[in-house]
């Protein structure tokens, strides 16, 4: 990993875009903004963020559809959380606050959109040491200004650093030129990220990106971006400078993430083979070794590792240790919904009931039922 860059395996990004509206002008460039920015952030020569850590939210219809992924990504990220929104920025007729548009939002009616302070609260909830907000919408400078007030994002949470980069000043509109693939602001940001800056060092920080985007927009007489920050977070390296990349440069952190994933899968298969051969005690250290690795969450196969280890511990009479393993898995999955979370809940409830902890077992089962109900709901319109 390049020194000083955010650790991709401990970071996450949420890219939100609303291009289709029932009551507002359409913004077709927003969809390509989100798609292309996700690809750039995942590019190993830029940042190398794993695909599983890059959440894209398109055409959110409700506040929950917009905010829930931010909370989920914030739980995942311990290094850097990046949140990007592109779409209509709105003002309410009775306040000076910024609102971000949903598909059904209407001009001047804040209750039909998401007030920026709610998005800010979702970001605040994360323990990530670096928080970055990028807003490509009209009036987005209102969000940047909040970071310089006594009730600023960083001040409220006491975080080490927060940075907001916006497409336009406080009371100006952003620009989505007709016929162009991207909006004006995001187009220039993507240009800098994909091509790099020949006169800058091997890594680029947020302040350097801001200055470069500002210069390109200024030269085209387009709305100028704004930024605000806490604790000089903008000076910390964020991405690699593609203009300085050596030919055949290693992908770095992406390879590390892939190796970790392969280690989990291979180790789990080995443990299952040992168990099938009647060598369960030999499988125990394999599974424990996997869980002691640097894997940051319990997604995918690592949930299977928890379950396999719990089963082996139960078979050898170590029920309390099995409960502890399942409680660890439950901690990671309690806000995720799907078959893995339900399986963890069911097995944990069984062991808690056997151990006489009936009230805790009921709580776990109640969460499992909530998970099933959530999973059964019809999917939101893409």
Tab-separated table of C-alpha atoms in Angstrom:
chain	number	residue	atom	x	y	z
A	1	UNK	CA	0.000	0.000	0.000
A	2	UNK	CA	1.274	3.477	-0.823
A	3	UNK	CA	2.284	5.224	2.396
A	4	UNK	CA	-0.311	7.628	3.749
A	5	UNK	CA	-3.169	6.607	1.476
A	6	UNK	CA	-6.455	5.463	3.040
A	7	UNK	CA	-6.612	1.701	3.540
A	8	UNK	CA	-9.175	0.438	0.985
A	9	UNK	CA	-10.009	-2.636	3.062
A	10	UNK	CA	-10.974	-0.378	5.994
A	11	UNK	CA	-12.752	2.280	3.925
A	12	UNK	CA	-16.094	2.605	2.149
A	13	UNK	CA	-17.833	4.881	-0.328
A	14	UNK	CA	-21.522	5.576	-0.933
A	15	UNK	CA	-22.315	7.109	-4.327
A	16	UNK	CA	-25.869	8.466	-4.520
A	17	UNK	CA	-27.445	9.733	-7.716
A	18	UNK	CA	-30.948	10.877	-8.630
A	19	UNK	CA	-31.400	11.473	-12.343
A	20	UNK	CA	-35.138	10.802	-12.847
A	21	UNK	CA	-37.752	13.025	-11.235
A	22	UNK	CA	-41.537	13.186	-11.242
A	23	UNK	CA	-41.779	16.955	-10.721
A	24	UNK	CA	-38.304	18.348	-11.514
A	25	UNK	CA	-36.119	18.499	-14.657
A	26	UNK	CA	-34.373	15.268	-15.560
A	27	UNK	CA	-30.591	14.959	-15.086
A	28	UNK	CA	-29.412	12.139	-17.369
A	29	UNK	CA	-25.714	12.794	-16.691
A	30	UNK	CA	-26.120	11.784	-13.036
A	31	UNK	CA	-26.292	8.065	-13.825
A	32	UNK	CA	-22.980	8.121	-15.700
A	33	UNK	CA	-21.461	10.237	-12.920
A	34	UNK	CA	-22.159	7.499	-10.375
A	35	UNK	CA	-21.070	4.653	-12.656
A	36	UNK	CA	-17.820	6.282	-13.738
A	37	UNK	CA	-16.881	7.547	-10.284
A	38	UNK	CA	-17.378	4.072	-8.816
A	39	UNK	CA	-15.086	2.621	-11.494
A	40	UNK	CA	-12.397	5.226	-10.812
A	41	UNK	CA	-12.447	4.735	-7.038
A	42	UNK	CA	-12.121	0.969	-7.546
A	43	UNK	CA	-9.252	1.371	-10.013
A	44	UNK	CA	-6.080	0.097	-8.279
A	45	UNK	CA	-4.013	2.849	-9.929
A	46	UNK	CA	-6.234	5.485	-8.273
A	47	UNK	CA	-7.445	4.132	-4.906
A	48	UNK	CA	-8.311	0.431	-5.256
A	49	UNK	CA	-11.497	0.439	-3.190
A	50	UNK	CA	-13.001	-3.094	-3.256
A	51	UNK	CA	-16.283	-3.418	-5.101
A	52	UNK	CA	-18.003	-4.708	-1.959
A	53	UNK	CA	-17.033	-1.462	-0.206
A	54	UNK	CA	-18.492	0.756	-2.950
A	55	UNK	CA	-22.242	1.210	-2.531
A	56	UNK	CA	-24.179	2.864	-5.350
A	57	UNK	CA	-27.649	4.221	-4.655
A	58	UNK	CA	-29.603	5.283	-7.734
A	59	UNK	CA	-33.036	6.912	-7.879
A	60	UNK	CA	-33.773	6.840	-4.123
A	61	UNK	CA	-37.505	7.254	-3.540
A	62	UNK	CA	-37.525	7.612	0.258
A	63	UNK	CA	-35.232	9.087	2.920
A	64	UNK	CA	-34.478	5.553	4.164
A	65	UNK	CA	-33.387	4.453	0.693
A	66	UNK	CA	-30.888	7.309	0.637
A	67	UNK	CA	-29.705	7.235	4.244
A	68	UNK	CA	-29.632	3.526	5.179
A	69	UNK	CA	-26.643	2.752	2.876
A	70	UNK	CA	-24.724	5.653	4.437
A	71	UNK	CA	-25.247	4.217	7.912
A	72	UNK	CA	-24.249	0.739	6.660
A	73	UNK	CA	-21.075	2.022	4.991
A	74	UNK	CA	-20.253	4.076	8.056
A	75	UNK	CA	-20.339	0.953	10.201
A	76	UNK	CA	-17.969	-0.793	7.795
A	77	UNK	CA	-15.427	2.033	7.514
A	78	UNK	CA	-12.805	2.643	10.172
A	79	UNK	CA	-10.313	4.535	7.981
A	80	UNK	CA	-12.155	6.665	5.397
A	81	UNK	CA	-15.853	7.146	4.608
A	82	UNK	CA	-16.633	8.936	1.341
A	83	UNK	CA	-20.206	10.003	0.551
A	84	UNK	CA	-21.077	11.468	-2.859
A	85	UNK	CA	-24.450	12.872	-3.888
A	86	UNK	CA	-25.438	14.101	-7.345
A	87	UNK	CA	-28.880	15.348	-8.250
A	88	UNK	CA	-31.108	18.311	-7.547
A	89	UNK	CA	-30.225	20.410	-4.533
A	90	UNK	CA	-33.290	22.189	-3.180
A	91	UNK	CA	-34.270	24.987	-0.822
A	92	UNK	CA	-37.329	24.964	1.379
A	93	UNK	CA	-39.591	27.994	1.197
A	94	UNK	CA	-39.376	28.455	4.979
A	95	UNK	CA	-35.655	27.867	5.624
A	96	UNK	CA	-32.196	28.442	4.227
A	97	UNK	CA	-31.146	24.811	4.619
A	98	UNK	CA	-29.998	22.511	1.838
A	99	UNK	CA	-32.191	19.576	0.817
A	100	UNK	CA	-31.106	16.755	-1.508
A	101	UNK	CA	-33.634	15.516	-3.996
A	102	UNK	CA	-35.515	12.233	-4.174
A	103	UNK	CA	-37.352	11.005	-7.254
A	104	UNK	CA	-40.604	12.520	-6.009
A	105	UNK	CA	-39.222	15.799	-4.632
A	106	UNK	CA	-40.923	19.077	-5.452
A	107	UNK	CA	-39.454	22.573	-5.630
A	108	UNK	CA	-39.806	24.565	-2.413
A	109	UNK	CA	-41.216	21.652	-0.396
A	110	UNK	CA	-38.474	20.399	1.872
A	111	UNK	CA	-40.589	17.601	3.299
A	112	UNK	CA	-40.492	15.868	-0.108
A	113	UNK	CA	-36.668	15.686	-0.024
A	114	UNK	CA	-33.928	14.827	2.517
A	115	UNK	CA	-32.642	17.677	4.637
A	116	UNK	CA	-28.853	17.791	4.536
A	117	UNK	CA	-28.635	17.668	8.332
A	118	UNK	CA	-30.024	14.110	8.229
A	119	UNK	CA	-27.333	13.066	5.763
A	120	UNK	CA	-24.800	14.788	7.998
A	121	UNK	CA	-26.088	12.818	11.004
A	122	UNK	CA	-25.650	9.541	9.116
A	123	UNK	CA	-22.047	10.483	8.373
A	124	UNK	CA	-21.471	11.531	11.977
A	125	UNK	CA	-22.547	8.082	13.152
A	126	UNK	CA	-19.485	6.492	11.546
A	127	UNK	CA	-16.283	5.899	13.501
A	128	UNK	CA	-14.172	6.420	10.369
A	129	UNK	CA	-11.241	8.685	11.136
A	130	UNK	CA	-11.648	10.536	7.825
A	131	UNK	CA	-15.007	11.621	6.464
A	132	UNK	CA	-15.365	13.099	2.984
A	133	UNK	CA	-18.567	14.546	1.536
A	134	UNK	CA	-18.811	15.457	-2.166
A	135	UNK	CA	-22.007	17.208	-3.259
A	136	UNK	CA	-22.708	17.891	-6.932
A	137	UNK	CA	-25.972	19.789	-6.717
A	138	UNK	CA	-27.379	23.303	-6.692
A	139	UNK	CA	-26.896	25.314	-3.481
A	140	UNK	CA	-24.451	22.696	-2.190
A	141	UNK	CA	-22.271	25.459	-0.739
A	142	UNK	CA	-24.787	25.591	2.093
A	143	UNK	CA	-23.401	22.239	3.244
A	144	UNK	CA	-19.799	23.407	3.044
A	145	UNK	CA	-20.655	26.407	5.203
A	146	UNK	CA	-21.919	24.219	8.029
A	147	UNK	CA	-18.387	23.066	8.734
A	148	UNK	CA	-17.290	26.554	9.740
A	149	UNK	CA	-20.092	27.164	12.253
A	150	UNK	CA	-20.116	26.313	15.984
A	151	UNK	CA	-22.483	23.440	15.157
A	152	UNK	CA	-20.265	22.063	12.411
A	153	UNK	CA	-20.193	18.404	11.430
A	154	UNK	CA	-16.730	17.804	12.850
A	155	UNK	CA	-17.297	19.947	15.941
A	156	UNK	CA	-20.497	18.153	16.890
A	157	UNK	CA	-18.878	14.735	16.718
A	158	UNK	CA	-15.380	15.605	17.897
A	159	UNK	CA	-13.978	13.683	14.939
A	160	UNK	CA	-10.391	13.979	13.820
A	161	UNK	CA	-11.251	15.352	10.417
A	162	UNK	CA	-14.086	16.053	8.011
A	163	UNK	CA	-13.986	17.538	4.501
A	164	UNK	CA	-16.839	18.796	2.324
A	165	UNK	CA	-16.344	19.516	-1.381
A	166	UNK	CA	-19.275	21.079	-3.228
A	167	UNK	CA	-20.085	21.886	-6.833
A	168	UNK	CA	-21.344	25.428	-6.266
A	169	UNK	CA	-21.393	28.318	-3.784
A	170	UNK	CA	-24.089	28.742	-1.163
A	171	UNK	CA	-26.729	30.407	-3.320
A	172	UNK	CA	-25.737	29.329	-6.821
A	173	UNK	CA	-26.878	26.584	-9.121
A	174	UNK	CA	-24.629	23.779	-10.319
A	175	UNK	CA	-24.344	22.997	-14.014
A	176	UNK	CA	-25.344	19.923	-16.014
A	177	UNK	CA	-24.475	20.871	-19.628
A	178	UNK	CA	-26.779	19.417	-22.274
A	179	UNK	CA	-25.194	16.672	-24.336
A	180	UNK	CA	-22.206	16.098	-22.033
A	181	UNK	CA	-21.542	12.724	-20.431
A	182	UNK	CA	-21.060	14.199	-16.956
A	183	UNK	CA	-22.156	17.214	-14.975
A	184	UNK	CA	-19.681	20.102	-15.062
A	185	UNK	CA	-18.215	19.553	-11.582
A	186	UNK	CA	-18.032	15.747	-11.562
A	187	UNK	CA	-16.702	15.737	-15.118
A	188	UNK	CA	-13.690	17.803	-14.080
A	189	UNK	CA	-13.195	15.739	-10.911
A	190	UNK	CA	-13.162	12.549	-12.989
A	191	UNK	CA	-10.746	14.145	-15.467
A	192	UNK	CA	-8.257	14.893	-12.677
A	193	UNK	CA	-8.635	11.467	-11.065
A	194	UNK	CA	-8.251	9.509	-14.323
A	195	UNK	CA	-5.467	11.561	-15.916
A	196	UNK	CA	-3.642	12.847	-12.876
A	197	UNK	CA	-1.582	16.015	-12.501
A	198	UNK	CA	1.901	15.949	-14.102
A	199	UNK	CA	3.349	18.636	-11.813
A	200	UNK	CA	2.191	17.052	-8.550
A	201	UNK	CA	3.709	14.216	-6.444
A	202	UNK	CA	2.781	10.528	-6.543
A	203	UNK	CA	-0.229	11.012	-4.274
A	204	UNK	CA	-2.936	13.671	-4.388
A	205	UNK	CA	-4.727	15.158	-1.405
A	206	UNK	CA	-8.177	16.720	-1.349
A	207	UNK	CA	-6.856	20.279	-1.405
A	208	UNK	CA	-4.845	19.538	-4.541
A	209	UNK	CA	-7.885	17.944	-6.174
A	210	UNK	CA	-10.001	20.957	-5.221
A	211	UNK	CA	-7.525	23.447	-6.692
A	212	UNK	CA	-7.194	21.461	-9.917
A	213	UNK	CA	-10.974	21.142	-10.382
A	214	UNK	CA	-11.432	24.824	-9.518
A	215	UNK	CA	-8.855	25.855	-12.142
A	216	UNK	CA	-10.464	23.743	-14.858
A	217	UNK	CA	-13.972	25.067	-14.100
A	218	UNK	CA	-12.685	28.647	-13.877
A	219	UNK	CA	-11.077	28.367	-17.305
A	220	UNK	CA	-14.474	27.387	-18.766
A	221	UNK	CA	-16.375	30.109	-16.873
A	222	UNK	CA	-18.458	27.532	-15.028
A	223	UNK	CA	-19.728	27.543	-11.397
A	224	UNK	CA	-16.800	27.279	-9.004
A	225	UNK	CA	-16.564	24.605	-6.301
A	226	UNK	CA	-16.364	25.312	-2.583
A	227	UNK	CA	-14.820	23.361	0.239
A	228	UNK	CA	-14.640	23.334	4.004
A	229	UNK	CA	-12.612	21.147	6.325
A	230	UNK	CA	-11.680	20.371	9.898
A	231	UNK	CA	-8.252	19.560	11.318
A	232	UNK	CA	-6.575	20.148	7.944
A	233	UNK	CA	-7.915	16.814	6.672
A	234	UNK	CA	-7.606	18.080	3.106
A	235	UNK	CA	-3.815	17.817	3.296
A	236	UNK	CA	-3.833	14.053	3.825
A	237	UNK	CA	-3.196	11.931	0.688
A	238	UNK	CA	-6.349	10.421	-0.810
A	239	UNK	CA	-5.537	8.861	-4.205
A	240	UNK	CA	-2.590	7.990	-6.427
A	241	UNK	CA	-1.544	10.493	-9.067
A	242	UNK	CA	-2.033	8.670	-12.354
A	243	UNK	CA	0.251	11.095	-14.146
A	244	UNK	CA	3.137	9.832	-11.988
A	245	UNK	CA	2.257	6.122	-12.110
A	246	UNK	CA	5.090	3.851	-13.173
A	247	UNK	CA	4.303	1.436	-16.042
A	248	UNK	CA	3.122	-1.909	-14.695
A	249	UNK	CA	2.688	-0.547	-11.170
A	250	UNK	CA	1.350	-3.075	-8.665
A	251	UNK	CA	-2.319	-2.915	-7.790
A	252	UNK	CA	-1.341	-2.953	-4.121
A	253	UNK	CA	-4.275	-3.003	-1.685
A	254	UNK	CA	-6.675	-4.628	-4.147
A	255	UNK	CA	-4.409	-7.646	-4.363
A	256	UNK	CA	-4.254	-7.737	-0.549
A	257	UNK	CA	-8.052	-7.747	-0.335
A	258	UNK	CA	-8.320	-10.526	-2.902
A	259	UNK	CA	-5.716	-12.611	-1.046
A	260	UNK	CA	-7.664	-12.199	2.207
A	261	UNK	CA	-10.864	-13.309	0.505
A	262	UNK	CA	-9.106	-16.325	-0.991
A	263	UNK	CA	-7.632	-17.176	2.403
A	264	UNK	CA	-11.084	-17.221	3.999
A	265	UNK	CA	-12.569	-19.402	1.275
A	266	UNK	CA	-9.651	-21.858	1.195
A	267	UNK	CA	-9.412	-22.088	4.973
A	268	UNK	CA	-13.127	-22.736	5.288
A	269	UNK	CA	-12.953	-25.526	2.705
A	270	UNK	CA	-9.983	-27.101	4.513
A	271	UNK	CA	-11.794	-26.993	7.847
A	272	UNK	CA	-14.865	-28.645	6.348
A	273	UNK	CA	-12.737	-31.403	4.815
A	274	UNK	CA	-11.049	-32.045	8.166
A	275	UNK	CA	-14.382	-32.135	9.929
A	276	UNK	CA	-15.821	-34.553	7.362
A	277	UNK	CA	-12.811	-36.829	7.925
A	278	UNK	CA	-13.507	-36.888	11.660
A	279	UNK	CA	-10.656	-34.508	12.490
A	280	UNK	CA	-12.717	-31.721	13.992
A	281	UNK	CA	-10.085	-30.796	16.566
A	282	UNK	CA	-7.580	-30.181	13.733
A	283	UNK	CA	-10.117	-27.913	12.033
A	284	UNK	CA	-10.511	-25.686	15.114
A	285	UNK	CA	-7.125	-23.880	14.852
A	286	UNK	CA	-7.661	-23.333	11.120
A	287	UNK	CA	-10.952	-21.561	11.723
A	288	UNK	CA	-9.584	-19.562	14.651
A	289	UNK	CA	-6.637	-18.429	12.540
A	290	UNK	CA	-8.999	-17.094	9.877
A	291	UNK	CA	-11.036	-15.125	12.405
A	292	UNK	CA	-7.850	-13.630	13.858
A	293	UNK	CA	-6.839	-12.299	10.435
A	294	UNK	CA	-7.258	-8.672	9.394
A	295	UNK	CA	-10.551	-9.276	7.602
A	296	UNK	CA	-12.609	-6.206	8.581
A	297	UNK	CA	-16.144	-7.592	8.569
A	298	UNK	CA	-18.283	-10.706	8.548
A	299	UNK	CA	-19.595	-10.654	5.004
A	300	UNK	CA	-19.755	-13.654	2.732
A	301	UNK	CA	-17.605	-16.648	3.643
A	302	UNK	CA	-16.422	-15.203	6.955
A	303	UNK	CA	-19.964	-15.645	8.319
A	304	UNK	CA	-19.612	-19.275	7.317
A	305	UNK	CA	-16.380	-19.429	9.307
A	306	UNK	CA	-18.199	-18.239	12.441
A	307	UNK	CA	-20.950	-20.797	11.943
A	308	UNK	CA	-18.535	-23.661	11.231
A	309	UNK	CA	-16.441	-22.827	14.290
A	310	UNK	CA	-19.531	-22.577	16.495
A	311	UNK	CA	-20.718	-26.005	15.325
A	312	UNK	CA	-17.339	-27.565	16.083
A	313	UNK	CA	-17.198	-25.963	19.525
A	314	UNK	CA	-20.691	-27.266	20.275
A	315	UNK	CA	-19.713	-30.781	19.182
A	316	UNK	CA	-16.762	-30.711	21.597
A	317	UNK	CA	-18.870	-29.460	24.510
A	318	UNK	CA	-17.612	-25.874	24.422
A	319	UNK	CA	-21.044	-24.237	24.287
A	320	UNK	CA	-20.033	-20.960	25.950
A	321	UNK	CA	-17.254	-20.402	23.430
A	322	UNK	CA	-19.705	-21.240	20.639
A	323	UNK	CA	-22.084	-18.570	21.962
A	324	UNK	CA	-19.238	-16.023	21.999
A	325	UNK	CA	-18.365	-16.835	18.388
A	326	UNK	CA	-21.975	-16.481	17.268
A	327	UNK	CA	-22.382	-13.257	19.243
A	328	UNK	CA	-19.397	-11.890	17.338
A	329	UNK	CA	-21.040	-12.861	14.047
A	330	UNK	CA	-24.332	-11.358	15.242
A	331	UNK	CA	-22.544	-8.076	16.033
A	332	UNK	CA	-21.441	-7.851	12.399
A	333	UNK	CA	-24.704	-8.973	10.831
A	334	UNK	CA	-27.365	-7.425	13.076
A	335	UNK	CA	-28.005	-4.589	10.624
A	336	UNK	CA	-27.731	-6.719	7.509
A	337	UNK	CA	-30.647	-8.694	6.148
A	338	UNK	CA	-30.328	-11.989	4.361
A	339	UNK	CA	-29.957	-15.746	4.840
A	340	UNK	CA	-26.577	-15.453	6.598
A	341	UNK	CA	-27.961	-13.113	9.265
A	342	UNK	CA	-31.011	-15.327	9.815
A	343	UNK	CA	-28.859	-18.468	10.167
A	344	UNK	CA	-26.630	-16.756	12.733
A	345	UNK	CA	-29.685	-15.607	14.699
A	346	UNK	CA	-31.324	-19.025	14.690
A	347	UNK	CA	-28.215	-20.907	15.830
A	348	UNK	CA	-27.379	-18.318	18.490
A	349	UNK	CA	-30.937	-18.442	19.834
A	350	UNK	CA	-30.766	-22.243	20.091
A	351	UNK	CA	-27.561	-22.116	22.128
A	352	UNK	CA	-28.823	-19.294	24.354
A	353	UNK	CA	-31.997	-21.240	25.086
A	354	UNK	CA	-29.997	-24.376	25.905
A	355	UNK	CA	-27.871	-22.275	28.274
A	356	UNK	CA	-31.011	-20.934	29.972
A	357	UNK	CA	-30.779	-17.395	28.560
A	358	UNK	CA	-34.375	-17.378	27.330
A	359	UNK	CA	-34.862	-13.602	27.184
A	360	UNK	CA	-31.737	-13.118	25.079
A	361	UNK	CA	-32.834	-15.957	22.800
A	362	UNK	CA	-36.184	-14.224	22.270
A	363	UNK	CA	-34.465	-10.962	21.358
A	364	UNK	CA	-32.266	-12.709	18.801
A	365	UNK	CA	-35.254	-14.542	17.303
A	366	UNK	CA	-37.189	-11.282	17.112
A	367	UNK	CA	-34.358	-9.814	15.049
A	368	UNK	CA	-34.420	-12.890	12.785
A	369	UNK	CA	-38.126	-12.357	12.157
A	370	UNK	CA	-37.492	-8.693	11.349
A	371	UNK	CA	-34.821	-9.815	8.898
A	372	UNK	CA	-37.210	-12.201	7.162
A	373	UNK	CA	-39.873	-9.486	6.907
A	374	UNK	CA	-37.377	-7.005	5.491
A	375	UNK	CA	-36.102	-9.514	2.945
A	376	UNK	CA	-39.674	-10.299	1.863
A	377	UNK	CA	-40.442	-6.681	1.021
A	378	UNK	CA	-40.533	-5.913	-2.720
A	379	UNK	CA	-37.321	-4.347	-4.007
A	380	UNK	CA	-37.205	-0.621	-4.561
A	381	UNK	CA	-37.335	0.605	-8.133
A	382	UNK	CA	-33.773	0.746	-9.534
